[in-house]
């Protein structure tokens, strides 16, 4: 699922909200990647699109401190997941995530909307610590679930760094998204075959008219 406004487009298809948060970070060495949560406005939009707060929630207290704290959590989760995939040990990251997970997340409520139907709301105004706790608890749940840990993957697309849970039959999924990275890889493979075929004509060989 993708969501976004203006120039930002988020995807929420990694299988866990903590992995969707990691996907917003810039990927070192990957062309075209940038910081997606580069200020309070974009963080507020991400929180709404991720359904961590109800639509239309006013986050008047959200400032650069919130952004820095979400960056910190994101970095800790990213390092922990990389360690699960054979990367370096994430010293201190587990303690940080556990600390943030101990906060009290905002409680959900069902209330009547303008049309009389039930919609979800929060029992209190969301604060930074509570929203961080939601994501941190999701990371703890993933890390302590053997089946989820075994399904953790990193996209094999050349220009992608996204983490995702592979829930496909047989666990053979290679890309974070077949429609995005998978299609990009198929296009690139077709282009390589086409160029290779054209390069194999050899000197003096010409295509028949109309097939050039």
mmCIF file of C-alpha atoms in Angstrom:
data_model
loop_
_atom_site.group_PDB
_atom_site.id
_atom_site.type_symbol
_atom_site.label_atom_id
_atom_site.label_comp_id
_atom_site.label_asym_id
_atom_site.label_seq_id
_atom_site.Cartn_x
_atom_site.Cartn_y
_atom_site.Cartn_z
ATOM 1 C CA UNK A 1 0.000 0.000 0.000
ATOM 2 C CA UNK A 2 1.300 3.444 -0.870
ATOM 3 C CA UNK A 3 0.189 6.739 0.553
ATOM 4 C CA UNK A 4 1.389 10.281 0.466
ATOM 5 C CA UNK A 5 0.773 13.891 -0.278
ATOM 6 C CA UNK A 6 2.628 16.439 -2.341
ATOM 7 C CA UNK A 7 6.101 15.296 -3.302
ATOM 8 C CA UNK A 8 6.288 12.507 -0.703
ATOM 9 C CA UNK A 9 5.060 8.978 -1.373
ATOM 10 C CA UNK A 10 5.320 6.381 1.351
ATOM 11 C CA UNK A 11 4.832 2.643 1.045
ATOM 12 C CA UNK A 12 3.356 0.543 3.832
ATOM 13 C CA UNK A 13 3.899 -2.950 2.476
ATOM 14 C CA UNK A 14 6.905 -4.202 4.452
ATOM 15 C CA UNK A 15 4.716 -6.285 6.738
ATOM 16 C CA UNK A 16 5.535 -4.317 9.906
ATOM 17 C CA UNK A 17 5.203 -0.653 10.778
ATOM 18 C CA UNK A 18 8.723 -0.659 12.260
ATOM 19 C CA UNK A 19 10.089 -1.772 8.861
ATOM 20 C CA UNK A 20 7.996 0.866 7.106
ATOM 21 C CA UNK A 21 9.672 3.440 9.354
ATOM 22 C CA UNK A 22 13.134 2.101 8.454
ATOM 23 C CA UNK A 23 12.222 2.483 4.773
ATOM 24 C CA UNK A 24 12.065 6.256 5.197
ATOM 25 C CA UNK A 25 15.794 6.595 5.883
ATOM 26 C CA UNK A 26 18.331 7.466 3.175
ATOM 27 C CA UNK A 27 20.288 4.439 1.975
ATOM 28 C CA UNK A 28 24.025 4.920 1.907
ATOM 29 C CA UNK A 29 25.379 4.391 -1.577
ATOM 30 C CA UNK A 30 22.009 3.824 -3.214
ATOM 31 C CA UNK A 31 21.414 6.408 -5.970
ATOM 32 C CA UNK A 32 18.370 8.622 -5.663
ATOM 33 C CA UNK A 33 17.586 7.928 -2.023
ATOM 34 C CA UNK A 34 16.999 10.784 0.383
ATOM 35 C CA UNK A 35 15.738 11.539 3.859
ATOM 36 C CA UNK A 36 11.963 11.254 3.761
ATOM 37 C CA UNK A 37 11.305 12.454 7.310
ATOM 38 C CA UNK A 38 13.226 15.698 6.965
ATOM 39 C CA UNK A 39 11.087 17.870 9.197
ATOM 40 C CA UNK A 40 7.932 18.141 11.327
ATOM 41 C CA UNK A 41 5.576 18.501 8.348
ATOM 42 C CA UNK A 42 6.638 15.250 6.713
ATOM 43 C CA UNK A 43 6.754 13.364 10.014
ATOM 44 C CA UNK A 44 3.193 14.491 10.754
ATOM 45 C CA UNK A 45 2.072 13.266 7.344
ATOM 46 C CA UNK A 46 3.851 9.931 7.797
ATOM 47 C CA UNK A 47 2.227 9.363 11.197
ATOM 48 C CA UNK A 48 -1.206 10.000 9.699
ATOM 49 C CA UNK A 49 -0.618 7.891 6.582
ATOM 50 C CA UNK A 50 0.786 5.073 8.741
ATOM 51 C CA UNK A 51 -2.472 5.227 10.746
ATOM 52 C CA UNK A 52 -0.621 5.834 13.990
ATOM 53 C CA UNK A 53 -2.980 8.754 14.520
ATOM 54 C CA UNK A 54 -6.550 9.189 13.215
ATOM 55 C CA UNK A 55 -7.070 11.277 10.060
ATOM 56 C CA UNK A 56 -7.210 14.959 10.812
ATOM 57 C CA UNK A 57 -5.388 14.699 14.150
ATOM 58 C CA UNK A 58 -3.810 18.007 15.101
ATOM 59 C CA UNK A 59 -0.223 17.437 16.246
ATOM 60 C CA UNK A 60 0.491 20.944 17.456
ATOM 61 C CA UNK A 61 3.329 19.819 19.731
ATOM 62 C CA UNK A 62 5.217 18.071 16.922
ATOM 63 C CA UNK A 63 8.564 19.799 16.391
ATOM 64 C CA UNK A 64 12.164 19.058 15.451
ATOM 65 C CA UNK A 65 12.624 17.157 18.713
ATOM 66 C CA UNK A 66 10.014 14.628 17.588
ATOM 67 C CA UNK A 67 11.824 14.259 14.267
ATOM 68 C CA UNK A 68 15.158 13.627 15.999
ATOM 69 C CA UNK A 69 13.605 11.029 18.325
ATOM 70 C CA UNK A 70 11.946 9.150 15.451
ATOM 71 C CA UNK A 71 15.261 9.218 13.577
ATOM 72 C CA UNK A 72 16.915 7.728 16.662
ATOM 73 C CA UNK A 73 14.364 4.923 16.923
ATOM 74 C CA UNK A 74 14.595 4.291 13.186
ATOM 75 C CA UNK A 75 18.368 3.969 13.361
ATOM 76 C CA UNK A 76 18.165 1.542 16.287
ATOM 77 C CA UNK A 77 15.579 -0.648 14.531
ATOM 78 C CA UNK A 78 17.576 -0.554 11.295
ATOM 79 C CA UNK A 79 20.742 -1.721 13.055
ATOM 80 C CA UNK A 80 18.901 -4.484 14.906
ATOM 81 C CA UNK A 81 17.341 -5.814 11.712
ATOM 82 C CA UNK A 82 20.662 -5.633 9.862
ATOM 83 C CA UNK A 83 22.225 -7.671 12.672
ATOM 84 C CA UNK A 84 19.492 -10.281 12.243
ATOM 85 C CA UNK A 85 20.521 -10.572 8.597
ATOM 86 C CA UNK A 86 24.168 -11.174 9.442
ATOM 87 C CA UNK A 87 25.362 -7.598 9.773
ATOM 88 C CA UNK A 88 27.415 -6.149 12.624
ATOM 89 C CA UNK A 89 26.179 -6.330 16.201
ATOM 90 C CA UNK A 90 23.836 -3.467 17.069
ATOM 91 C CA UNK A 91 25.483 -2.419 20.334
ATOM 92 C CA UNK A 92 23.106 -0.393 22.486
ATOM 93 C CA UNK A 93 20.236 -0.492 19.984
ATOM 94 C CA UNK A 94 18.270 -3.203 21.754
ATOM 95 C CA UNK A 95 18.391 -1.323 25.029
ATOM 96 C CA UNK A 96 17.180 1.821 23.266
ATOM 97 C CA UNK A 97 14.261 0.073 21.584
ATOM 98 C CA UNK A 98 13.289 -1.670 24.824
ATOM 99 C CA UNK A 99 13.351 1.660 26.645
ATOM 100 C CA UNK A 100 11.087 3.318 24.087
ATOM 101 C CA UNK A 101 8.742 0.308 24.036
ATOM 102 C CA UNK A 102 8.124 0.721 27.765
ATOM 103 C CA UNK A 103 6.222 3.955 27.149
ATOM 104 C CA UNK A 104 2.445 4.084 27.204
ATOM 105 C CA UNK A 105 0.956 4.138 23.682
ATOM 106 C CA UNK A 106 -2.265 6.110 23.160
ATOM 107 C CA UNK A 107 -5.366 4.007 23.694
ATOM 108 C CA UNK A 108 -7.857 3.576 20.823
ATOM 109 C CA UNK A 109 -11.539 4.451 21.088
ATOM 110 C CA UNK A 110 -14.567 3.944 18.830
ATOM 111 C CA UNK A 111 -16.602 7.124 18.503
ATOM 112 C CA UNK A 112 -19.471 8.316 16.322
ATOM 113 C CA UNK A 113 -18.414 10.189 13.227
ATOM 114 C CA UNK A 114 -20.297 12.990 11.497
ATOM 115 C CA UNK A 115 -22.442 10.456 9.598
ATOM 116 C CA UNK A 116 -23.229 8.445 12.714
ATOM 117 C CA UNK A 117 -20.875 5.589 11.823
ATOM 118 C CA UNK A 118 -18.147 4.406 14.158
ATOM 119 C CA UNK A 119 -14.640 5.753 13.574
ATOM 120 C CA UNK A 120 -11.495 5.338 15.602
ATOM 121 C CA UNK A 121 -10.070 7.991 17.848
ATOM 122 C CA UNK A 122 -7.478 8.189 20.599
ATOM 123 C CA UNK A 123 -8.306 8.336 24.281
ATOM 124 C CA UNK A 124 -5.870 11.221 24.788
ATOM 125 C CA UNK A 125 -3.858 13.620 22.666
ATOM 126 C CA UNK A 126 -0.916 11.642 21.250
ATOM 127 C CA UNK A 127 2.525 12.615 22.465
ATOM 128 C CA UNK A 128 5.904 11.711 21.036
ATOM 129 C CA UNK A 129 6.731 9.078 23.656
ATOM 130 C CA UNK A 130 3.441 7.270 23.116
ATOM 131 C CA UNK A 131 3.798 7.133 19.337
ATOM 132 C CA UNK A 132 7.418 6.000 19.602
ATOM 133 C CA UNK A 133 6.206 3.227 21.911
ATOM 134 C CA UNK A 134 3.830 1.904 19.235
ATOM 135 C CA UNK A 135 6.650 1.475 16.725
ATOM 136 C CA UNK A 136 9.170 0.214 19.284
ATOM 137 C CA UNK A 137 6.717 -2.423 20.544
ATOM 138 C CA UNK A 138 6.194 -3.572 16.984
ATOM 139 C CA UNK A 139 9.965 -4.005 16.620
ATOM 140 C CA UNK A 140 10.139 -5.963 19.892
ATOM 141 C CA UNK A 141 7.288 -8.182 18.719
ATOM 142 C CA UNK A 142 9.102 -8.905 15.443
ATOM 143 C CA UNK A 143 12.447 -9.607 17.110
ATOM 144 C CA UNK A 144 10.917 -12.016 19.619
ATOM 145 C CA UNK A 145 8.784 -13.920 17.093
ATOM 146 C CA UNK A 146 10.849 -16.762 15.546
ATOM 147 C CA UNK A 147 8.588 -17.025 12.497
ATOM 148 C CA UNK A 148 8.776 -13.289 11.820
ATOM 149 C CA UNK A 149 12.557 -13.230 12.274
ATOM 150 C CA UNK A 150 12.917 -16.111 9.826
ATOM 151 C CA UNK A 151 10.839 -14.203 7.257
ATOM 152 C CA UNK A 152 12.940 -11.021 7.455
ATOM 153 C CA UNK A 153 14.539 -10.136 4.114
ATOM 154 C CA UNK A 154 16.367 -7.287 2.425
ATOM 155 C CA UNK A 155 15.262 -6.429 -1.114
ATOM 156 C CA UNK A 156 17.630 -7.718 -3.796
ATOM 157 C CA UNK A 157 16.835 -4.856 -6.148
ATOM 158 C CA UNK A 158 19.986 -3.045 -7.262
ATOM 159 C CA UNK A 159 18.697 0.357 -6.168
ATOM 160 C CA UNK A 160 16.739 -0.690 -3.075
ATOM 161 C CA UNK A 161 17.584 -1.193 0.592
ATOM 162 C CA UNK A 162 14.126 -1.946 1.968
ATOM 163 C CA UNK A 163 13.504 -4.601 4.588
ATOM 164 C CA UNK A 164 10.340 -6.703 4.457
ATOM 165 C CA UNK A 165 8.757 -9.888 5.753
ATOM 166 C CA UNK A 166 8.573 -12.634 3.156
ATOM 167 C CA UNK A 167 5.229 -14.353 3.656
ATOM 168 C CA UNK A 168 5.197 -15.972 0.209
ATOM 169 C CA UNK A 169 4.751 -19.702 -0.188
ATOM 170 C CA UNK A 170 8.163 -21.303 0.006
ATOM 171 C CA UNK A 171 9.793 -18.071 1.205
ATOM 172 C CA UNK A 172 11.404 -17.352 -2.155
ATOM 173 C CA UNK A 173 10.387 -13.734 -2.622
ATOM 174 C CA UNK A 174 13.369 -11.656 -3.792
ATOM 175 C CA UNK A 175 11.993 -8.147 -3.870
ATOM 176 C CA UNK A 176 10.192 -5.861 -1.462
ATOM 177 C CA UNK A 177 7.572 -5.439 -4.190
ATOM 178 C CA UNK A 178 7.121 -7.373 -7.419
ATOM 179 C CA UNK A 179 5.328 -4.366 -8.909
ATOM 180 C CA UNK A 180 8.132 -1.946 -8.052
ATOM 181 C CA UNK A 181 11.572 -3.555 -7.719
ATOM 182 C CA UNK A 182 10.568 -6.778 -9.440
ATOM 183 C CA UNK A 183 9.267 -4.916 -12.467
ATOM 184 C CA UNK A 184 12.335 -2.656 -12.481
ATOM 185 C CA UNK A 185 14.591 -5.738 -12.517
ATOM 186 C CA UNK A 186 12.616 -7.361 -15.332
ATOM 187 C CA UNK A 187 12.862 -4.188 -17.419
ATOM 188 C CA UNK A 188 16.616 -3.987 -16.792
ATOM 189 C CA UNK A 189 17.045 -7.672 -17.709
ATOM 190 C CA UNK A 190 15.099 -7.169 -20.921
ATOM 191 C CA UNK A 191 17.228 -4.131 -21.763
ATOM 192 C CA UNK A 192 20.436 -6.110 -21.212
ATOM 193 C CA UNK A 193 19.195 -8.926 -23.442
ATOM 194 C CA UNK A 194 18.206 -6.436 -26.126
ATOM 195 C CA UNK A 195 21.564 -4.683 -26.034
ATOM 196 C CA UNK A 196 23.386 -8.001 -26.001
ATOM 197 C CA UNK A 197 21.445 -9.181 -29.041
ATOM 198 C CA UNK A 198 22.168 -5.954 -30.910
ATOM 199 C CA UNK A 199 25.849 -6.149 -29.987
ATOM 200 C CA UNK A 200 26.043 -9.708 -31.278
ATOM 201 C CA UNK A 201 25.314 -8.764 -34.882
ATOM 202 C CA UNK A 202 29.004 -8.473 -35.646
ATOM 203 C CA UNK A 203 30.627 -6.183 -38.213
ATOM 204 C CA UNK A 204 29.055 -6.104 -41.595
ATOM 205 C CA UNK A 205 25.800 -7.671 -40.436
ATOM 206 C CA UNK A 206 22.674 -5.645 -40.976
ATOM 207 C CA UNK A 207 19.113 -6.003 -39.813
ATOM 208 C CA UNK A 208 16.500 -6.557 -42.516
ATOM 209 C CA UNK A 209 14.741 -3.341 -43.508
ATOM 210 C CA UNK A 210 12.194 -2.219 -40.978
ATOM 211 C CA UNK A 211 13.744 -4.225 -38.113
ATOM 212 C CA UNK A 212 16.498 -1.822 -37.154
#
